[in-house]
Backbone as CSV, one residue per row, in Angstrom:
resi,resn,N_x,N_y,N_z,CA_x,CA_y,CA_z,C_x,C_y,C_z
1,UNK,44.843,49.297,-13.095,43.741,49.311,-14.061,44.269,49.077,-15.486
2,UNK,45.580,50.131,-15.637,45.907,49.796,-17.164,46.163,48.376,-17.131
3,UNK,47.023,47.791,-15.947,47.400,46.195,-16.384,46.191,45.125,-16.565
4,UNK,45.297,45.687,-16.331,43.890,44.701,-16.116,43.241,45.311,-17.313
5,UNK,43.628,46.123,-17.809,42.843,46.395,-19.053,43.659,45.826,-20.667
6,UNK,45.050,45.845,-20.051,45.788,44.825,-21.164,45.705,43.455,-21.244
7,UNK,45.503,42.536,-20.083,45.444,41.253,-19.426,43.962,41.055,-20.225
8,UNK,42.716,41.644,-20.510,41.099,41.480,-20.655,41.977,41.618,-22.294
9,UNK,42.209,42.477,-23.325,42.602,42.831,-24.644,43.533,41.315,-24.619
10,UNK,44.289,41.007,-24.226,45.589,39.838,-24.446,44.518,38.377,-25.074
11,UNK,43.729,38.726,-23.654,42.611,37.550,-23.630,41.674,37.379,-24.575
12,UNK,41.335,38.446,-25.066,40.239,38.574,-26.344,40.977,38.003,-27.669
13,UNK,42.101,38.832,-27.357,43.170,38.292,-28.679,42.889,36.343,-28.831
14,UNK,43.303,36.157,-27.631,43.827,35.119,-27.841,42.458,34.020,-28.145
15,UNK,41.319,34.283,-27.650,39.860,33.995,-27.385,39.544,33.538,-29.452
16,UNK,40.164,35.250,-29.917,39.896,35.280,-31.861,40.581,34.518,-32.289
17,UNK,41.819,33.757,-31.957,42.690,33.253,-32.657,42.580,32.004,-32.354
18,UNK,41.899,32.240,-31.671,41.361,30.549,-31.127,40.309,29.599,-31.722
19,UNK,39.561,30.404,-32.167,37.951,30.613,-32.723,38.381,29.904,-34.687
20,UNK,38.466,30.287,-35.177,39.148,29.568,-36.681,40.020,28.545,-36.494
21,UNK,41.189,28.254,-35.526,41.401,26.678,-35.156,39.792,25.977,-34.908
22,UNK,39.325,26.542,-34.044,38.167,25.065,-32.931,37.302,24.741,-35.064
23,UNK,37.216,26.064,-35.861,36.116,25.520,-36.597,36.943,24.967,-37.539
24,UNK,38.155,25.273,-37.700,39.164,24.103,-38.831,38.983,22.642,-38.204
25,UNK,39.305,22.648,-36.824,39.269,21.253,-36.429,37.655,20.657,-36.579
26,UNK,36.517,20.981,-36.788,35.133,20.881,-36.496,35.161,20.683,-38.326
27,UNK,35.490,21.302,-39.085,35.435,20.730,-40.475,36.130,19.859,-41.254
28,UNK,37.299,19.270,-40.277,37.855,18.552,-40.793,37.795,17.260,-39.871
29,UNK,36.642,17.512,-38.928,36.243,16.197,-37.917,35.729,15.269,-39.464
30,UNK,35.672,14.222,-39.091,35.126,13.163,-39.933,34.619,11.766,-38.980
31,UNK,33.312,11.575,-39.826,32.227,11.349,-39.230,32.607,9.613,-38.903
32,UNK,32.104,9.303,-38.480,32.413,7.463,-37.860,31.807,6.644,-39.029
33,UNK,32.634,5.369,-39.178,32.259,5.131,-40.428,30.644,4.731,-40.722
34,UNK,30.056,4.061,-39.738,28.457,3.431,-39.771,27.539,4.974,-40.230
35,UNK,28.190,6.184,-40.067,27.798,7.210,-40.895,27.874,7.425,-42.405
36,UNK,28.931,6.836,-42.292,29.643,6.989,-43.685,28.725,5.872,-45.096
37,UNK,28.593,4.724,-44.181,27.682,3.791,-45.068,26.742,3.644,-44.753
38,UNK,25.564,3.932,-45.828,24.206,4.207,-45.820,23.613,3.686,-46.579
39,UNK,22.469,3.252,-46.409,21.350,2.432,-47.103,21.661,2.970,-48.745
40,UNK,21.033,4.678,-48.789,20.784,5.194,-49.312,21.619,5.085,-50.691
41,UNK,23.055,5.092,-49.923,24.502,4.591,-50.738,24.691,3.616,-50.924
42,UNK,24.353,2.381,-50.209,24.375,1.254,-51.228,23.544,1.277,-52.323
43,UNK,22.597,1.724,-52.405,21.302,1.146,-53.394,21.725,2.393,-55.008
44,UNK,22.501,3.431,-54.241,22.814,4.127,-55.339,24.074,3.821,-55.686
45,UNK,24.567,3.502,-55.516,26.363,2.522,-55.701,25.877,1.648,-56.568
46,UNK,24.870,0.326,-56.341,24.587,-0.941,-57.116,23.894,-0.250,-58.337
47,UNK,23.291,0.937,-58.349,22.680,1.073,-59.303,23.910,1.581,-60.813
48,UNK,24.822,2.524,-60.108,25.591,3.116,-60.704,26.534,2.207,-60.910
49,UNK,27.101,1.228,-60.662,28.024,0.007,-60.688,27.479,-0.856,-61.692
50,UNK,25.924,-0.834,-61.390,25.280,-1.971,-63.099,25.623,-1.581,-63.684
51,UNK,24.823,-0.223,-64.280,25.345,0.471,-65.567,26.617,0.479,-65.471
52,UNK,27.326,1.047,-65.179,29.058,0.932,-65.438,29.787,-0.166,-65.703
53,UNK,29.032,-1.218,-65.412,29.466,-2.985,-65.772,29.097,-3.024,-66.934
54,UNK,28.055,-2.940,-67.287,27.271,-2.932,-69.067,28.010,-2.128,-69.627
55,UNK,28.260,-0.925,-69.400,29.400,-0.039,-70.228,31.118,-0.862,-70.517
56,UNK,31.564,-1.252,-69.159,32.588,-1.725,-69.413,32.544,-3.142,-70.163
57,UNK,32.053,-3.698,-70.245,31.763,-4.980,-71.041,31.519,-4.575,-72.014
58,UNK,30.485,-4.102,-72.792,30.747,-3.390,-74.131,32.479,-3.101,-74.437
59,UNK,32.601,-2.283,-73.738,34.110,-1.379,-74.364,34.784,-2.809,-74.475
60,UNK,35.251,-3.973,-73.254,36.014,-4.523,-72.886,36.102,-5.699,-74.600
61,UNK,34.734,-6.261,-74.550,34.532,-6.698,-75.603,34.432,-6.272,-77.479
62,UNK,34.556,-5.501,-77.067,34.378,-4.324,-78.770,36.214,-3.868,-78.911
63,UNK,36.591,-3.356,-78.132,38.027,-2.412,-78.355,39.028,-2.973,-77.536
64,UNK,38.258,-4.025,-76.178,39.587,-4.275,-75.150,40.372,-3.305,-74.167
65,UNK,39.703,-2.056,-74.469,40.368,-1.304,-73.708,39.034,-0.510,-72.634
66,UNK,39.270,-0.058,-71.408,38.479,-0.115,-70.328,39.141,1.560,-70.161
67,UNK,38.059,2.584,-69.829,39.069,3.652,-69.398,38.405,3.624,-67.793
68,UNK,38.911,4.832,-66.882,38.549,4.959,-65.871,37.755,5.787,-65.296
69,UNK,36.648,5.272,-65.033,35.334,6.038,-64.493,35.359,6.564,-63.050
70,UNK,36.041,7.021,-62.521,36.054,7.433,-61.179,35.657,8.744,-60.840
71,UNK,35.826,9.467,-61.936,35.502,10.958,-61.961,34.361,11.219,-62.498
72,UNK,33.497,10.007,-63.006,32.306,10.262,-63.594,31.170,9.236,-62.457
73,UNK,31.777,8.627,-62.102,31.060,7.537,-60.483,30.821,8.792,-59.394
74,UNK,32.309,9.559,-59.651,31.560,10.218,-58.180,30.501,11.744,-58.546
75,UNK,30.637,12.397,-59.868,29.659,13.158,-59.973,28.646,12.445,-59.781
76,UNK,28.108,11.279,-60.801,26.679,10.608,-60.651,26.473,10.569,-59.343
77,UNK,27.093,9.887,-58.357,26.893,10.070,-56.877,26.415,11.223,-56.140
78,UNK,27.109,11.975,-56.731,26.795,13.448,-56.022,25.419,13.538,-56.277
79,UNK,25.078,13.883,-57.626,23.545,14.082,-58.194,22.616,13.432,-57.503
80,UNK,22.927,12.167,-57.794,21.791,11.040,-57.276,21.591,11.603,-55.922
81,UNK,22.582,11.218,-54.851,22.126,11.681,-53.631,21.918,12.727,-53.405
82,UNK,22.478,13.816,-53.383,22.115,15.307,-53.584,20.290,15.760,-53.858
83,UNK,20.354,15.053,-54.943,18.715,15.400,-55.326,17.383,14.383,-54.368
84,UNK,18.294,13.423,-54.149,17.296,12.530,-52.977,16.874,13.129,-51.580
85,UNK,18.310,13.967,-51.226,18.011,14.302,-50.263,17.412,15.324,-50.248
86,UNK,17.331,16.480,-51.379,16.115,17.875,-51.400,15.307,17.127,-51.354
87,UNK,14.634,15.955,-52.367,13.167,15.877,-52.571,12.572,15.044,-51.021
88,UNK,13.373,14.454,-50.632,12.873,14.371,-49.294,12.371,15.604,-47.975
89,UNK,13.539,16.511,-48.638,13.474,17.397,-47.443,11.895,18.348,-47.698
90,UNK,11.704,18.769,-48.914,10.366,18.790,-49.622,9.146,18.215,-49.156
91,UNK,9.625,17.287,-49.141,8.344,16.649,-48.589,8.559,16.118,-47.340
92,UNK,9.082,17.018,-46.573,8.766,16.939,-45.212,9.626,15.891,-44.484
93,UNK,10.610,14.950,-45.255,11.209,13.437,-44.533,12.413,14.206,-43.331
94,UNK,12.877,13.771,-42.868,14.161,14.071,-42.464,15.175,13.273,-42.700
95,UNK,16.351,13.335,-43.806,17.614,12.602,-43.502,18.830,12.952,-43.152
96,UNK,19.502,12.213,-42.842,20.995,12.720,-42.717,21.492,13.688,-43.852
97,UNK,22.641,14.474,-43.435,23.331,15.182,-44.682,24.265,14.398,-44.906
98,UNK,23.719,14.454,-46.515,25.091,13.700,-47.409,26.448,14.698,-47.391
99,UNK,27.236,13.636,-46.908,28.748,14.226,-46.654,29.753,14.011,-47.856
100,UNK,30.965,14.540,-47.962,31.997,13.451,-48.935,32.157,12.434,-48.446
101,UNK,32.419,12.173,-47.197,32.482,10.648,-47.069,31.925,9.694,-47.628
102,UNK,30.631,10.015,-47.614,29.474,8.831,-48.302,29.641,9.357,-49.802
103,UNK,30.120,10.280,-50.298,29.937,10.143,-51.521,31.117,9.336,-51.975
104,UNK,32.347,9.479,-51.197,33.505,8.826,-51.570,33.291,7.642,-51.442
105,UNK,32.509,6.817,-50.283,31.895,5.406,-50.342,31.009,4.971,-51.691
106,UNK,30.260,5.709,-51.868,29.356,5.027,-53.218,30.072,5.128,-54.435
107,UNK,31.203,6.104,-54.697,31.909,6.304,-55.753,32.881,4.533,-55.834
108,UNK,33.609,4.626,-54.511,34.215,3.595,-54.127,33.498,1.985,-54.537
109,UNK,32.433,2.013,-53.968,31.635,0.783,-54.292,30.958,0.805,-56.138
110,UNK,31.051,1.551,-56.698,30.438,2.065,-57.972,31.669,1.049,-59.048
111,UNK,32.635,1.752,-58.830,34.445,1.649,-59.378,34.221,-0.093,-59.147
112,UNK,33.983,-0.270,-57.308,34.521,-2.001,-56.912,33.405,-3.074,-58.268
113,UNK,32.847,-2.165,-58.605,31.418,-3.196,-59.582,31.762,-3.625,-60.662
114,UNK,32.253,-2.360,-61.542,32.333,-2.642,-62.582,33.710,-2.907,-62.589
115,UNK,34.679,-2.876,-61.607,36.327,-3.521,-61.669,36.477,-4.869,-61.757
116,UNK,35.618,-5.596,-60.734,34.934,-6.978,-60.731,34.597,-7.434,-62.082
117,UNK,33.585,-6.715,-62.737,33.143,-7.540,-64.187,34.520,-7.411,-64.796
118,UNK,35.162,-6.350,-65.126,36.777,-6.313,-65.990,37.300,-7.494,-65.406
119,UNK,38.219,-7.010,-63.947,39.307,-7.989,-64.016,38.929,-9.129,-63.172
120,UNK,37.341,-9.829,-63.189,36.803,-11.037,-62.987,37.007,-12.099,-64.448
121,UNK,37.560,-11.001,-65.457,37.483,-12.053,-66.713,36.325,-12.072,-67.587
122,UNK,35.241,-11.408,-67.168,33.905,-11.446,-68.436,34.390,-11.235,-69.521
123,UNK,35.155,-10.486,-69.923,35.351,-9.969,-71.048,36.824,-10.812,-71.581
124,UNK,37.159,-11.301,-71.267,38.612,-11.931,-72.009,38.443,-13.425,-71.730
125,UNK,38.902,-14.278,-70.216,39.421,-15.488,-70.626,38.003,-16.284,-69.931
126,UNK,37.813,-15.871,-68.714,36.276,-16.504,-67.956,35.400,-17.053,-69.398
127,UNK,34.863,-16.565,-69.616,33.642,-17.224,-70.614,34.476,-17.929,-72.115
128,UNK,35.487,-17.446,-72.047,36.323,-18.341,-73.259,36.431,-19.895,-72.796
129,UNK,36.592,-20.232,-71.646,36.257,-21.681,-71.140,36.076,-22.874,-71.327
130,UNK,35.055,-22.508,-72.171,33.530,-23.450,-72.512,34.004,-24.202,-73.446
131,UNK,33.184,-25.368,-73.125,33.710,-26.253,-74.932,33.754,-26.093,-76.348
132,UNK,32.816,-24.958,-76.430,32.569,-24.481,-77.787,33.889,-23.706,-78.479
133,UNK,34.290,-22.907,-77.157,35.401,-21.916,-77.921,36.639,-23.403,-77.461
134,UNK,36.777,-23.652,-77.299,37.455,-24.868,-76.941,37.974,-25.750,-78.236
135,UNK,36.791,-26.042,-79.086,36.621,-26.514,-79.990,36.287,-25.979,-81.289
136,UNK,35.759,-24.366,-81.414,36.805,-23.575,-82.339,38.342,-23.136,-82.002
137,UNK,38.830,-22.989,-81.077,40.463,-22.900,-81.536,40.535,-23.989,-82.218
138,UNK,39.991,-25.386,-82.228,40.717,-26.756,-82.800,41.742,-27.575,-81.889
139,UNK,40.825,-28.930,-81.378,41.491,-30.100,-80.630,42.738,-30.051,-81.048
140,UNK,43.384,-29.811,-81.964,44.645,-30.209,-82.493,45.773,-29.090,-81.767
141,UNK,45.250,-28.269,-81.704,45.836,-26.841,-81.428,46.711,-27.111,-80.093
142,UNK,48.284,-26.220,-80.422,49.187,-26.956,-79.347,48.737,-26.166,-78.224
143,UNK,48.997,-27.033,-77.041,48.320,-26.448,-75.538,46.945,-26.451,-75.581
144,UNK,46.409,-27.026,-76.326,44.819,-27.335,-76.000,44.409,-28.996,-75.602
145,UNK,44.778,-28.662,-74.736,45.072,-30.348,-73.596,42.961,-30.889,-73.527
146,UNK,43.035,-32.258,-74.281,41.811,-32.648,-74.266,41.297,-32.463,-72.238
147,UNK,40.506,-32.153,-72.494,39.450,-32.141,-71.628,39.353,-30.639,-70.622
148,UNK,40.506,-29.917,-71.475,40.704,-28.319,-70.523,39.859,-27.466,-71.010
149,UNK,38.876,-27.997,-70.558,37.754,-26.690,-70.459,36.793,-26.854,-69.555
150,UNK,36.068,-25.897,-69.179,35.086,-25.634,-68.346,33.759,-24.346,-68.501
151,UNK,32.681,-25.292,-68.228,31.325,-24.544,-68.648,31.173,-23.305,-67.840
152,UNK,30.420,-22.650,-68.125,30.055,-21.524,-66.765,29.183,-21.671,-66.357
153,UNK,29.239,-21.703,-64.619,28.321,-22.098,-63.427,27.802,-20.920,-62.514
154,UNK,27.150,-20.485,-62.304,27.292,-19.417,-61.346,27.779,-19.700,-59.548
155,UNK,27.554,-21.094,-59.314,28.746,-21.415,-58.008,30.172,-21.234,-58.334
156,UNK,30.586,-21.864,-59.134,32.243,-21.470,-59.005,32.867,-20.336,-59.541
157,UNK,31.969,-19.361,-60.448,32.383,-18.444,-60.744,32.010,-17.706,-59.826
158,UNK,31.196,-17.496,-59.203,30.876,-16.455,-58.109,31.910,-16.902,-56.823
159,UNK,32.589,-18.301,-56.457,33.695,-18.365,-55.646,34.732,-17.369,-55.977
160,UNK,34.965,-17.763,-57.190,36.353,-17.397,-58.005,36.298,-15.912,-57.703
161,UNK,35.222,-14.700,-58.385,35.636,-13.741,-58.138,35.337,-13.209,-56.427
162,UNK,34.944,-14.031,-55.779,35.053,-13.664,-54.140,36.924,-13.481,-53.805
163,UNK,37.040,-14.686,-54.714,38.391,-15.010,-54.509,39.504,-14.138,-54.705
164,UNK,39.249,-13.646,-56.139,39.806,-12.469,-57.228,39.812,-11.019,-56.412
165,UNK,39.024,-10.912,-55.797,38.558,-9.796,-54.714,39.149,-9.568,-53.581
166,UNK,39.042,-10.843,-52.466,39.839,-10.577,-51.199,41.446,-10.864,-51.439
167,UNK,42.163,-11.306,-52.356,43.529,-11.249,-53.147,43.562,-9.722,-53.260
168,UNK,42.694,-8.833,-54.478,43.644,-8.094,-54.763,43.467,-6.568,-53.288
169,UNK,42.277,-7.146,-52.093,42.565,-6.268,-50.990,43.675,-6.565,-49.977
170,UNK,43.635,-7.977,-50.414,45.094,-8.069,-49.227,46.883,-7.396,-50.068
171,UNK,46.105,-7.415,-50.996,47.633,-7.017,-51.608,47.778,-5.090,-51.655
172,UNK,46.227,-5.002,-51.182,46.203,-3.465,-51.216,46.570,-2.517,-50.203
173,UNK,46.547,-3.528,-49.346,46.785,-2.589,-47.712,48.182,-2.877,-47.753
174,UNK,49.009,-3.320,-47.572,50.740,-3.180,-48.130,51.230,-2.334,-48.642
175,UNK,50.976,-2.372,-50.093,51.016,-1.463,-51.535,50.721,0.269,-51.093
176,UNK,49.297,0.513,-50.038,48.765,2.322,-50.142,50.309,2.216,-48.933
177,UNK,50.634,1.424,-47.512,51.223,1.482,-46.713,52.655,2.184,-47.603
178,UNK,53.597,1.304,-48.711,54.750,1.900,-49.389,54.387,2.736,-50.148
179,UNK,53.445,2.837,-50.862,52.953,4.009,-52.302,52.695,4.975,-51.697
180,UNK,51.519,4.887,-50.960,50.949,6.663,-50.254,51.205,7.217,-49.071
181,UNK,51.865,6.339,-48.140,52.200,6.838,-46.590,53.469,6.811,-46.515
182,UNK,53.977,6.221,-47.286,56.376,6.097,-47.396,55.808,6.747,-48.269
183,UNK,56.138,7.179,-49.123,56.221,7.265,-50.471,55.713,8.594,-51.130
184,UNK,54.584,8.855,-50.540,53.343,9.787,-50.759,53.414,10.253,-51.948
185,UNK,53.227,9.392,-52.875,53.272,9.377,-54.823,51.281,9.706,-54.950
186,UNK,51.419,10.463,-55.036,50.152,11.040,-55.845,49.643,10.486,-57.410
187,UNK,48.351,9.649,-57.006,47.517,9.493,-58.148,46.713,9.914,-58.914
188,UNK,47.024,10.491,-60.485,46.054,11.025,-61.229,44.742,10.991,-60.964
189,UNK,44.322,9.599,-61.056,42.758,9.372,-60.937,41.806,9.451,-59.547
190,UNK,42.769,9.056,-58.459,42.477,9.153,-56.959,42.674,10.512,-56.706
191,UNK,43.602,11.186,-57.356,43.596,13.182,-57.114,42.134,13.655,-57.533
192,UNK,42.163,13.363,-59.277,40.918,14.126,-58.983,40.149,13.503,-59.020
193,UNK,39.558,12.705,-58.788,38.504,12.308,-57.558,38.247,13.183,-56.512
194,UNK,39.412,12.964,-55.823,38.933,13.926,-54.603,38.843,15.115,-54.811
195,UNK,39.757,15.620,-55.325,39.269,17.194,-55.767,38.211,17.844,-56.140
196,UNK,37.471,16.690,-57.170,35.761,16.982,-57.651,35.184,16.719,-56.519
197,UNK,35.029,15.557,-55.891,34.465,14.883,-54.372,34.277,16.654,-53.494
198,UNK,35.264,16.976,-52.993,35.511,18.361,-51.939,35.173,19.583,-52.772
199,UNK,35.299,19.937,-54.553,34.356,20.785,-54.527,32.926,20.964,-54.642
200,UNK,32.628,19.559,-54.959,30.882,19.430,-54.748,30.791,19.624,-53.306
201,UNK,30.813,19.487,-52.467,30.712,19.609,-50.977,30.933,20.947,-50.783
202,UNK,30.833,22.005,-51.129,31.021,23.424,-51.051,29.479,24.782,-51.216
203,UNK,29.600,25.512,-50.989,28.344,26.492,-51.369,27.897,26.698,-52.642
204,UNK,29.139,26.460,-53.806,29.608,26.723,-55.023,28.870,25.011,-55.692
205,UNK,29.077,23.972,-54.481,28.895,22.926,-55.229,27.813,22.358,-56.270
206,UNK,26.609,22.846,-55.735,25.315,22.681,-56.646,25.847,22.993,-58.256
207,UNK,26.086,24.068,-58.313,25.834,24.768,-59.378,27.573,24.187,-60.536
208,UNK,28.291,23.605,-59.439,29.293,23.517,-60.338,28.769,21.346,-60.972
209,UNK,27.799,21.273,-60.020,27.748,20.046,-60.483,26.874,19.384,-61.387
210,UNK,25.636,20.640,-61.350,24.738,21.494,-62.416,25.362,21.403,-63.536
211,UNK,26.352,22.390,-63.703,27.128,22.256,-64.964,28.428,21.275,-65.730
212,UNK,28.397,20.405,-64.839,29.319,19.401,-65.332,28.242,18.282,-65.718
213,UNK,26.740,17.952,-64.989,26.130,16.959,-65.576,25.492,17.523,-66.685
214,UNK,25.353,19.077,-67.360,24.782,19.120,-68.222,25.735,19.337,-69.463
215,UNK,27.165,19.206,-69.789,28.089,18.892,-70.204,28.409,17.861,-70.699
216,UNK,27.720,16.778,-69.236,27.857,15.439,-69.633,26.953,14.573,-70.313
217,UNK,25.647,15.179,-70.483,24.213,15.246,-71.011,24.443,15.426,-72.357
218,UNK,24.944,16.572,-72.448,25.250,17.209,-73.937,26.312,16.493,-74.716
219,UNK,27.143,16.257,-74.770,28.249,15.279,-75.247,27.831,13.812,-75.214
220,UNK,26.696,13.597,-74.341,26.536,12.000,-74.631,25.333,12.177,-75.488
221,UNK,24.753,12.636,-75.273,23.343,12.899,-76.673,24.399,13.082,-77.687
222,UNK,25.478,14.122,-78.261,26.059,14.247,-79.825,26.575,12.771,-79.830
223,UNK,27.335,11.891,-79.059,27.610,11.012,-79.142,26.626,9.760,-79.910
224,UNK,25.676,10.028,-79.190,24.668,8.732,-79.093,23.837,9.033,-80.633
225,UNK,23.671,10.471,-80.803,23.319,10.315,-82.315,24.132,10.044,-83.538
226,UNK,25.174,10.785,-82.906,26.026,10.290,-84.213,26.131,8.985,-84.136
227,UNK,26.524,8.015,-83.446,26.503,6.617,-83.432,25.127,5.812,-84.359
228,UNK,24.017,6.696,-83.694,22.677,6.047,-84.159,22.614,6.519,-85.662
229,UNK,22.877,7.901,-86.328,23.525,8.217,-87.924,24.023,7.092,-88.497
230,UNK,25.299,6.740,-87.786,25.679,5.725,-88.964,25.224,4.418,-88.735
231,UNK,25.008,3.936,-87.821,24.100,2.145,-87.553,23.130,2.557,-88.788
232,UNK,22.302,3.701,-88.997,21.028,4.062,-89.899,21.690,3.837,-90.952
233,UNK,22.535,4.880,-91.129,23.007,4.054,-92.772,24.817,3.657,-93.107
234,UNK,24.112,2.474,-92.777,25.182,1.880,-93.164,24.257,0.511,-93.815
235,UNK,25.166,0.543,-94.969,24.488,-0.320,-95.817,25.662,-1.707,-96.021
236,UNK,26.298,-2.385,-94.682,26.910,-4.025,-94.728,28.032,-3.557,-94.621
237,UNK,28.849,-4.539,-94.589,30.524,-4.274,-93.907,31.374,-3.811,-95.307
238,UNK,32.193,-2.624,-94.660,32.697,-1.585,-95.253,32.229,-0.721,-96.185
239,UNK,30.525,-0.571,-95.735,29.855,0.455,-96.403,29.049,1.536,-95.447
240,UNK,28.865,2.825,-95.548,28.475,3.509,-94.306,28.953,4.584,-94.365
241,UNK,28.842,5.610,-93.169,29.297,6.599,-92.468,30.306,5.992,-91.728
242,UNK,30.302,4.861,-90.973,31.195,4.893,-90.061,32.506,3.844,-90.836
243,UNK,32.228,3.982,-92.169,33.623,3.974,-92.631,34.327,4.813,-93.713
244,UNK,33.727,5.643,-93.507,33.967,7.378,-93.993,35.474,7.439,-93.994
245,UNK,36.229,7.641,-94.799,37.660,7.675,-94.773,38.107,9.116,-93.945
246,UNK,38.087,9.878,-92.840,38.304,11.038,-92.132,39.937,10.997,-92.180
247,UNK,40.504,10.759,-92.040,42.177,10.790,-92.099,42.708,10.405,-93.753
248,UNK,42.129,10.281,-94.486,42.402,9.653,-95.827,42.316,8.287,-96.144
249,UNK,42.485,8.379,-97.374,42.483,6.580,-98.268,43.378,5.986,-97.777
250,UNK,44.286,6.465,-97.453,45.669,5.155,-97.091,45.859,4.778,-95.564
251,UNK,45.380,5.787,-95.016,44.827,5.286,-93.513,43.519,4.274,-93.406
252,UNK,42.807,4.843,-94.167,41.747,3.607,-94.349,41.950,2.463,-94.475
253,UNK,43.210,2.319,-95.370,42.933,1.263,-95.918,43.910,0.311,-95.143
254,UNK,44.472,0.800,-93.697,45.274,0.111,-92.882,44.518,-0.488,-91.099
255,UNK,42.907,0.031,-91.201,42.128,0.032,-90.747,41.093,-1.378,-90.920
């Protein structure tokens, strides 16, 4: 009896310790990809990828310099879908639950949009082309070979960046193969990504994502007025607020 009563206890043991593996493996199952891509996520990807193209074209064209939106693609993602899927559930629809996966897909496709307008050339040599800028540098100008230019078409430019595109994926599956699987060099911007990505996906997540879009609300309103302050008065070039000497006269005047 005692041995049959240790043999039933051994078994229970082993029954509990068993039980937190099966649900580690069950949360870290990941879903097949035709799960992963969803209507829902494309249409909120293209939306979040416009705007982020109009943003980067501004910057690209004004300052030349592009920063990286990946950590701000995948909150918007979160939100957007997140709130699509309560107000559905509200009113009665049924959809799938938005996972990280799909959020990491629309973040992914968000980034591929506006990377395209950057390093497709909108902003630097693509639209420089044309005969006009052609003919302000000046025919005379060395390396400006008569007849090297070209108009913009939407057939061959839309080849070109098809082109620009499946180049820089074939060069990508190589590159993660030595960088992240030999190598396993950790990326700033791909870290946290995911890190924000997996804590929105949490019990905690609502509320932490609550407070990062209203952060991000708040800082772009002080932004957007102060900007709209000085466009108001500024009275012609090098008169204004926004040429307010803040660092001093002699910095200014190297500006």
């Amino acid at each position: 009896m005692a041995e049959a009563r240790e043999t039933e206890e051994i078994e229970k043991g082993e029954e509990l310790e068993a039980a937190p593996e099966t649900g580690a493996a069950e949360w870290k199952r990941v879903p097949p990809w035709q799960k992963q891509i969803t209507v829902r996520g494309l249409l909120a990807s293209a939306c979040i990828g416009a705007m982020y193209s109009v943003i980067v074209m501004k910057l690209n064209l004004t300052t030349g310099l592009v920063p990286t939106l990946n950590v701000s693609a995948a909150l918007l993602a979160f939100v957007i879908l997140r709130s699509w899927t309560k107000l559905m559930g509200k009113v009665g629809v049924l959809t799938t639950p938005f996972t990280r996966q799909e959020n990491t897909v629309v973040q992914t496709c968000a980034v591929a949009c506006y990377s395209i307008a950057v390093g497709g050339g909108f902003g630097s040599y693509l639209l420089g082309l044309n005969k006009k800028t052609y003919e302000q540098a000046g025919v005379d100008t060395e390396g400006n070979v008569p007849g090297s230019y070209k108009e913009p078409g939407i057939g061959w430019m839309t080849g070109f960046l098809v082109t620009v595109s499946f180049v820089g994926l074939l060069a990508l599956v190589p590159l993660r193969k030595v960088m992240i699987i030999d190598y396993k060099l950790t990326y700033p911007s791909g870290t946290a990504t995911a890190v924000l990505i997996n804590g929105f996906h949490t019990p905690q997540g609502d509320e932490l994502a609550k407070k990062q879009v209203r952060g991000f609300a708040k800082y772009f309103t002080l932004s957007f007025l102060w900007s709209f302050f000085q466009w108001f008065y500024s009275g012609g070039d090098g008169c204004g607020f926004s040429q307010f000497p803040t660092f001093g006269l002699k910095a200014w005047k190297q500006t």
